[in-house]
Amino acid sequence: MKKHLIPIIIFSIIILFFANLIWGSVSIPIESVFSIITGKTPEKSSWGFIILESRLPQAITAMFAGGALAASGLLLQSVFNNPLAGPSILGIDSGASLGVAIVILLGGGSLAVIEGLPFSSGYLALVVSAFIGASIILGLIIFFASIVKSNTMVLIIGIMVGYLTSAIISILNFFSNEQGVHAYTMWGMGDFSSVSLSKLPIFCIMISIGLLLSILLIKPLNALLLGERYAENLGINVKRIRIILLVATGILTAITTAFCGPISFIGLAVPHISRLILKSSNQNILMPCTILCGSSIALLCNFLSNWPGYSGIIPLNAITPIIGAPIIIYVIVNQKRIQYFN
């Protein structure tokens, strides 16, 4: 195991984090950026607003969201013993999207209306509905996984469930007004900039809870990789672990989806990147590496979406497949040679 790679990944996160603060559509001198971060009065008030109210929360959101999606993907791939399991493939983020769609399309038809409400009845409604939707779908997948022993069949069931939720969302879009359809479409493109400085603490706390649960699952997941009977012989309550995994994955997927939209490929591809780097499935090192790689990849995608000199923001879901799809294709083509789950 190449533990010395962890400091390199952390260093890349630091570099990408400051790159997100320094470069963007508005050119701000590097020395001014560091002055603003250290609390000094900026030369222009607009620069201070851009750094503290836009770029800083966006970079922190990307860092936490990337780690959350990567951890949820690793949890699912490990528990299903399947390299193609992930929040998007299994329809979990579709369930979260359905919950959000119900709130947006049936609860006023506009994110602006939701943001105008008190936090407890506004964004919290998105979070709760996304969590319920993600948990229901994940619960269904775990139920079917206990009946259908074939991992391929479980993936097909997940894809079908995703189609069903997408169909319901399409019906809601059809009966919604133009404002609601536009708001949901924009939300569905993915965006790390929707978490403001005031919402950032609750976002980070909830993601941290999910990541803590993921880390607590390291030992049982290592046992489950050797089989359920082996895990039970070690005194591990498999049903309880599945419930904890349901809660952890539900929190990580729901919170990220509610605040940032359905971000594709990070949860599916990043665990494979970590395995290819470490050449190991030992969760003791794989889980931390996956979380850190997720943060690094998300910061990179956010940097590319705010390409320096470009006046607009490129949707995240137009960038993540460029990074994630080649990794998944490589894994599928070389699946026999890459022994992940030994």
PDB file of N, CA, C and O in Angstrom, residues 165-204:
ATOM      1  N   THR A 165     -38.207   6.570 -11.598  1.00  0.00           N
ATOM      2  CA  THR A 165     -38.176   7.883 -10.949  1.00  0.00           C
ATOM      3  C   THR A 165     -38.055   9.002 -11.989  1.00  0.00           C
ATOM      4  O   THR A 165     -38.674  10.059 -11.848  1.00  0.00           O
ATOM      5  N   SER A 166     -37.279   8.767 -13.050  1.00  0.00           N
ATOM      6  CA  SER A 166     -37.150   9.767 -14.114  1.00  0.00           C
ATOM      7  C   SER A 166     -38.489   9.985 -14.809  1.00  0.00           C
ATOM      8  O   SER A 166     -38.820  11.119 -15.196  1.00  0.00           O
ATOM      9  N   ALA A 167     -39.254   8.912 -14.967  1.00  0.00           N
ATOM     10  CA  ALA A 167     -40.573   9.033 -15.597  1.00  0.00           C
ATOM     11  C   ALA A 167     -41.506   9.884 -14.741  1.00  0.00           C
ATOM     12  O   ALA A 167     -42.243  10.739 -15.259  1.00  0.00           O
ATOM     13  N   ILE A 168     -41.464   9.650 -13.422  1.00  0.00           N
ATOM     14  CA  ILE A 168     -42.311  10.446 -12.524  1.00  0.00           C
ATOM     15  C   ILE A 168     -41.899  11.913 -12.562  1.00  0.00           C
ATOM     16  O   ILE A 168     -42.747  12.815 -12.572  1.00  0.00           O
ATOM     17  N   ILE A 169     -40.582  12.163 -12.601  1.00  0.00           N
ATOM     18  CA  ILE A 169     -40.089  13.539 -12.683  1.00  0.00           C
ATOM     19  C   ILE A 169     -40.552  14.190 -13.980  1.00  0.00           C
ATOM     20  O   ILE A 169     -40.938  15.368 -14.000  1.00  0.00           O
ATOM     21  N   SER A 170     -40.548  13.438 -15.075  1.00  0.00           N
ATOM     22  CA  SER A 170     -41.009  13.967 -16.365  1.00  0.00           C
ATOM     23  C   SER A 170     -42.484  14.343 -16.299  1.00  0.00           C
ATOM     24  O   SER A 170     -42.901  15.374 -16.856  1.00  0.00           O
ATOM     25  N   ILE A 171     -43.283  13.517 -15.620  1.00  0.00           N
ATOM     26  CA  ILE A 171     -44.710  13.826 -15.466  1.00  0.00           C
ATOM     27  C   ILE A 171     -44.890  15.097 -14.644  1.00  0.00           C
ATOM     28  O   ILE A 171     -45.718  15.966 -14.979  1.00  0.00           O
ATOM     29  N   LEU A 172     -44.101  15.217 -13.563  1.00  0.00           N
ATOM     30  CA  LEU A 172     -44.181  16.433 -12.741  1.00  0.00           C
ATOM     31  C   LEU A 172     -43.779  17.660 -13.552  1.00  0.00           C
ATOM     32  O   LEU A 172     -44.405  18.729 -13.430  1.00  0.00           O
ATOM     33  N   ASN A 173     -42.755  17.521 -14.385  1.00  0.00           N
ATOM     34  CA  ASN A 173     -42.339  18.624 -15.250  1.00  0.00           C
ATOM     35  C   ASN A 173     -43.444  19.007 -16.220  1.00  0.00           C
ATOM     36  O   ASN A 173     -43.653  20.190 -16.508  1.00  0.00           O
ATOM     37  N   PHE A 174     -44.148  18.005 -16.739  1.00  0.00           N
ATOM     38  CA  PHE A 174     -45.212  18.250 -17.722  1.00  0.00           C
ATOM     39  C   PHE A 174     -46.332  19.085 -17.118  1.00  0.00           C
ATOM     40  O   PHE A 174     -46.874  19.990 -17.764  1.00  0.00           O
ATOM     41  N   PHE A 175     -46.682  18.790 -15.869  1.00  0.00           N
ATOM     42  CA  PHE A 175     -47.792  19.491 -15.242  1.00  0.00           C
ATOM     43  C   PHE A 175     -47.350  20.735 -14.473  1.00  0.00           C
ATOM     44  O   PHE A 175     -48.181  21.441 -13.908  1.00  0.00           O
ATOM     45  N   SER A 176     -46.046  20.988 -14.440  1.00  0.00           N
ATOM     46  CA  SER A 176     -45.553  22.174 -13.736  1.00  0.00           C
ATOM     47  C   SER A 176     -45.576  23.389 -14.663  1.00  0.00           C
ATOM     48  O   SER A 176     -45.729  23.261 -15.889  1.00  0.00           O
ATOM     49  N   ASN A 177     -45.411  24.576 -14.070  1.00  0.00           N
ATOM     50  CA  ASN A 177     -45.374  25.782 -14.892  1.00  0.00           C
ATOM     51  C   ASN A 177     -43.970  25.989 -15.464  1.00  0.00           C
ATOM     52  O   ASN A 177     -43.023  25.297 -15.114  1.00  0.00           O
ATOM     53  N   GLU A 178     -43.855  26.973 -16.347  1.00  0.00           N
ATOM     54  CA  GLU A 178     -42.585  27.215 -17.031  1.00  0.00           C
ATOM     55  C   GLU A 178     -41.478  27.571 -16.045  1.00  0.00           C
ATOM     56  O   GLU A 178     -40.323  27.141 -16.203  1.00  0.00           O
ATOM     57  N   GLN A 179     -41.824  28.345 -15.035  1.00  0.00           N
ATOM     58  CA  GLN A 179     -40.838  28.752 -14.032  1.00  0.00           C
ATOM     59  C   GLN A 179     -40.297  27.541 -13.266  1.00  0.00           C
ATOM     60  O   GLN A 179     -39.100  27.433 -13.010  1.00  0.00           O
ATOM     61  N   GLY A 180     -41.199  26.619 -12.921  1.00  0.00           N
ATOM     62  CA  GLY A 180     -40.779  25.428 -12.195  1.00  0.00           C
ATOM     63  C   GLY A 180     -39.879  24.529 -13.027  1.00  0.00           C
ATOM     64  O   GLY A 180     -38.875  24.017 -12.537  1.00  0.00           O
ATOM     65  N   VAL A 181     -40.228  24.342 -14.302  1.00  0.00           N
ATOM     66  CA  VAL A 181     -39.411  23.511 -15.196  1.00  0.00           C
ATOM     67  C   VAL A 181     -38.020  24.106 -15.360  1.00  0.00           C
ATOM     68  O   VAL A 181     -37.014  23.398 -15.318  1.00  0.00           O
ATOM     69  N   HIS A 182     -37.962  25.433 -15.530  1.00  0.00           N
ATOM     70  CA  HIS A 182     -36.666  26.102 -15.699  1.00  0.00           C
ATOM     71  C   HIS A 182     -35.823  25.962 -14.436  1.00  0.00           C
ATOM     72  O   HIS A 182     -34.622  25.648 -14.515  1.00  0.00           O
ATOM     73  N   ALA A 183     -36.448  26.156 -13.274  1.00  0.00           N
ATOM     74  CA  ALA A 183     -35.715  26.072 -12.007  1.00  0.00           C
ATOM     75  C   ALA A 183     -35.168  24.667 -11.789  1.00  0.00           C
ATOM     76  O   ALA A 183     -34.009  24.492 -11.397  1.00  0.00           O
ATOM     77  N   TYR A 184     -35.983  23.659 -12.079  1.00  0.00           N
ATOM     78  CA  TYR A 184     -35.530  22.277 -11.867  1.00  0.00           C
ATOM     79  C   TYR A 184     -34.448  21.893 -12.877  1.00  0.00           C
ATOM     80  O   TYR A 184     -33.494  21.180 -12.536  1.00  0.00           O
ATOM     81  N   THR A 185     -34.583  22.370 -14.115  1.00  0.00           N
ATOM     82  CA  THR A 185     -33.571  22.076 -15.143  1.00  0.00           C
ATOM     83  C   THR A 185     -32.225  22.671 -14.765  1.00  0.00           C
ATOM     84  O   THR A 185     -31.180  22.018 -14.900  1.00  0.00           O
ATOM     85  N   MET A 186     -32.223  23.904 -14.291  1.00  0.00           N
ATOM     86  CA  MET A 186     -30.978  24.556 -13.882  1.00  0.00           C
ATOM     87  C   MET A 186     -30.362  23.833 -12.685  1.00  0.00           C
ATOM     88  O   MET A 186     -29.139  23.647 -12.622  1.00  0.00           O
ATOM     89  N   TRP A 187     -31.204  23.430 -11.748  1.00  0.00           N
ATOM     90  CA  TRP A 187     -30.711  22.690 -10.584  1.00  0.00           C
ATOM     91  C   TRP A 187     -30.100  21.358 -11.013  1.00  0.00           C
ATOM     92  O   TRP A 187     -29.074  20.926 -10.478  1.00  0.00           O
ATOM     93  N   GLY A 188     -30.717  20.700 -12.009  1.00  0.00           N
ATOM     94  CA  GLY A 188     -30.261  19.393 -12.453  1.00  0.00           C
ATOM     95  C   GLY A 188     -28.937  19.408 -13.195  1.00  0.00           C
ATOM     96  O   GLY A 188     -28.348  18.350 -13.414  1.00  0.00           O
ATOM     97  N   MET A 189     -28.454  20.587 -13.601  1.00  0.00           N
ATOM     98  CA  MET A 189     -27.167  20.657 -14.292  1.00  0.00           C
ATOM     99  C   MET A 189     -25.987  20.507 -13.346  1.00  0.00           C
ATOM    100  O   MET A 189     -24.866  20.264 -13.783  1.00  0.00           O
ATOM    101  N   GLY A 190     -26.217  20.665 -12.061  1.00  0.00           N
ATOM    102  CA  GLY A 190     -25.140  20.549 -11.083  1.00  0.00           C
ATOM    103  C   GLY A 190     -24.389  21.851 -10.903  1.00  0.00           C
ATOM    104  O   GLY A 190     -24.031  22.509 -11.881  1.00  0.00           O
ATOM    105  N   ASP A 191     -24.175  22.216  -9.650  1.00  0.00           N
ATOM    106  CA  ASP A 191     -23.532  23.506  -9.381  1.00  0.00           C
ATOM    107  C   ASP A 191     -23.091  23.553  -7.923  1.00  0.00           C
ATOM    108  O   ASP A 191     -23.889  23.310  -7.022  1.00  0.00           O
ATOM    109  N   PHE A 192     -21.821  23.856  -7.704  1.00  0.00           N
ATOM    110  CA  PHE A 192     -21.304  23.971  -6.340  1.00  0.00           C
ATOM    111  C   PHE A 192     -21.494  25.381  -5.764  1.00  0.00           C
ATOM    112  O   PHE A 192     -21.144  25.608  -4.614  1.00  0.00           O
ATOM    113  N   SER A 193     -22.007  26.297  -6.558  1.00  0.00           N
ATOM    114  CA  SER A 193     -22.113  27.687  -6.109  1.00  0.00           C
ATOM    115  C   SER A 193     -23.428  27.993  -5.399  1.00  0.00           C
ATOM    116  O   SER A 193     -23.641  29.123  -4.964  1.00  0.00           O
ATOM    117  N   SER A 194     -24.314  27.001  -5.287  1.00  0.00           N
ATOM    118  CA  SER A 194     -25.626  27.262  -4.699  1.00  0.00           C
ATOM    119  C   SER A 194     -25.597  27.297  -3.172  1.00  0.00           C
ATOM    120  O   SER A 194     -26.585  27.674  -2.546  1.00  0.00           O
ATOM    121  N   VAL A 195     -24.490  26.873  -2.567  1.00  0.00           N
ATOM    122  CA  VAL A 195     -24.377  26.899  -1.103  1.00  0.00           C
ATOM    123  C   VAL A 195     -23.747  28.218  -0.683  1.00  0.00           C
ATOM    124  O   VAL A 195     -22.557  28.449  -0.888  1.00  0.00           O
ATOM    125  N   SER A 196     -24.556  29.085  -0.113  1.00  0.00           N
ATOM    126  CA  SER A 196     -24.057  30.389   0.305  1.00  0.00           C
ATOM    127  C   SER A 196     -23.274  30.267   1.611  1.00  0.00           C
ATOM    128  O   SER A 196     -23.254  29.210   2.254  1.00  0.00           O
ATOM    129  N   LEU A 197     -22.646  31.354   2.001  1.00  0.00           N
ATOM    130  CA  LEU A 197     -21.842  31.357   3.219  1.00  0.00           C
ATOM    131  C   LEU A 197     -22.690  31.066   4.443  1.00  0.00           C
ATOM    132  O   LEU A 197     -22.233  30.415   5.393  1.00  0.00           O
ATOM    133  N   SER A 198     -23.943  31.504   4.443  1.00  0.00           N
ATOM    134  CA  SER A 198     -24.820  31.263   5.592  1.00  0.00           C
ATOM    135  C   SER A 198     -25.267  29.805   5.681  1.00  0.00           C
ATOM    136  O   SER A 198     -25.517  29.280   6.767  1.00  0.00           O
ATOM    137  N   LYS A 199     -25.381  29.136   4.519  1.00  0.00           N
ATOM    138  CA  LYS A 199     -25.803  27.731   4.503  1.00  0.00           C
ATOM    139  C   LYS A 199     -24.614  26.775   4.638  1.00  0.00           C
ATOM    140  O   LYS A 199     -24.811  25.574   4.857  1.00  0.00           O
ATOM    141  N   LEU A 200     -23.405  27.280   4.470  1.00  0.00           N
ATOM    142  CA  LEU A 200     -22.213  26.430   4.451  1.00  0.00           C
ATOM    143  C   LEU A 200     -22.020  25.632   5.750  1.00  0.00           C
ATOM    144  O   LEU A 200     -21.688  24.441   5.686  1.00  0.00           O
ATOM    145  N   PRO A 201     -22.203  26.224   6.937  1.00  0.00           N
ATOM    146  CA  PRO A 201     -21.984  25.443   8.169  1.00  0.00           C
ATOM    147  C   PRO A 201     -22.864  24.203   8.269  1.00  0.00           C
ATOM    148  O   PRO A 201     -22.369  23.117   8.579  1.00  0.00           O
ATOM    149  N   ILE A 202     -24.159  24.339   8.001  1.00  0.00           N
ATOM    150  CA  ILE A 202     -25.056  23.190   8.117  1.00  0.00           C
ATOM    151  C   ILE A 202     -24.721  22.151   7.053  1.00  0.00           C
ATOM    152  O   ILE A 202     -24.779  20.933   7.300  1.00  0.00           O
ATOM    153  N   PHE A 203     -24.324  22.598   5.864  1.00  0.00           N
ATOM    154  CA  PHE A 203     -23.929  21.685   4.792  1.00  0.00           C
ATOM    155  C   PHE A 203     -22.705  20.874   5.215  1.00  0.00           C
ATOM    156  O   PHE A 203     -22.687  19.639   5.090  1.00  0.00           O
ATOM    157  N   CYS A 204     -21.692  21.550   5.720  1.00  0.00           N
ATOM    158  CA  CYS A 204     -20.455  20.873   6.124  1.00  0.00           C
ATOM    159  C   CYS A 204     -20.676  19.939   7.306  1.00  0.00           C
ATOM    160  O   CYS A 204     -20.101  18.839   7.354  1.00  0.00           O
TER     161      CYS A 204
END
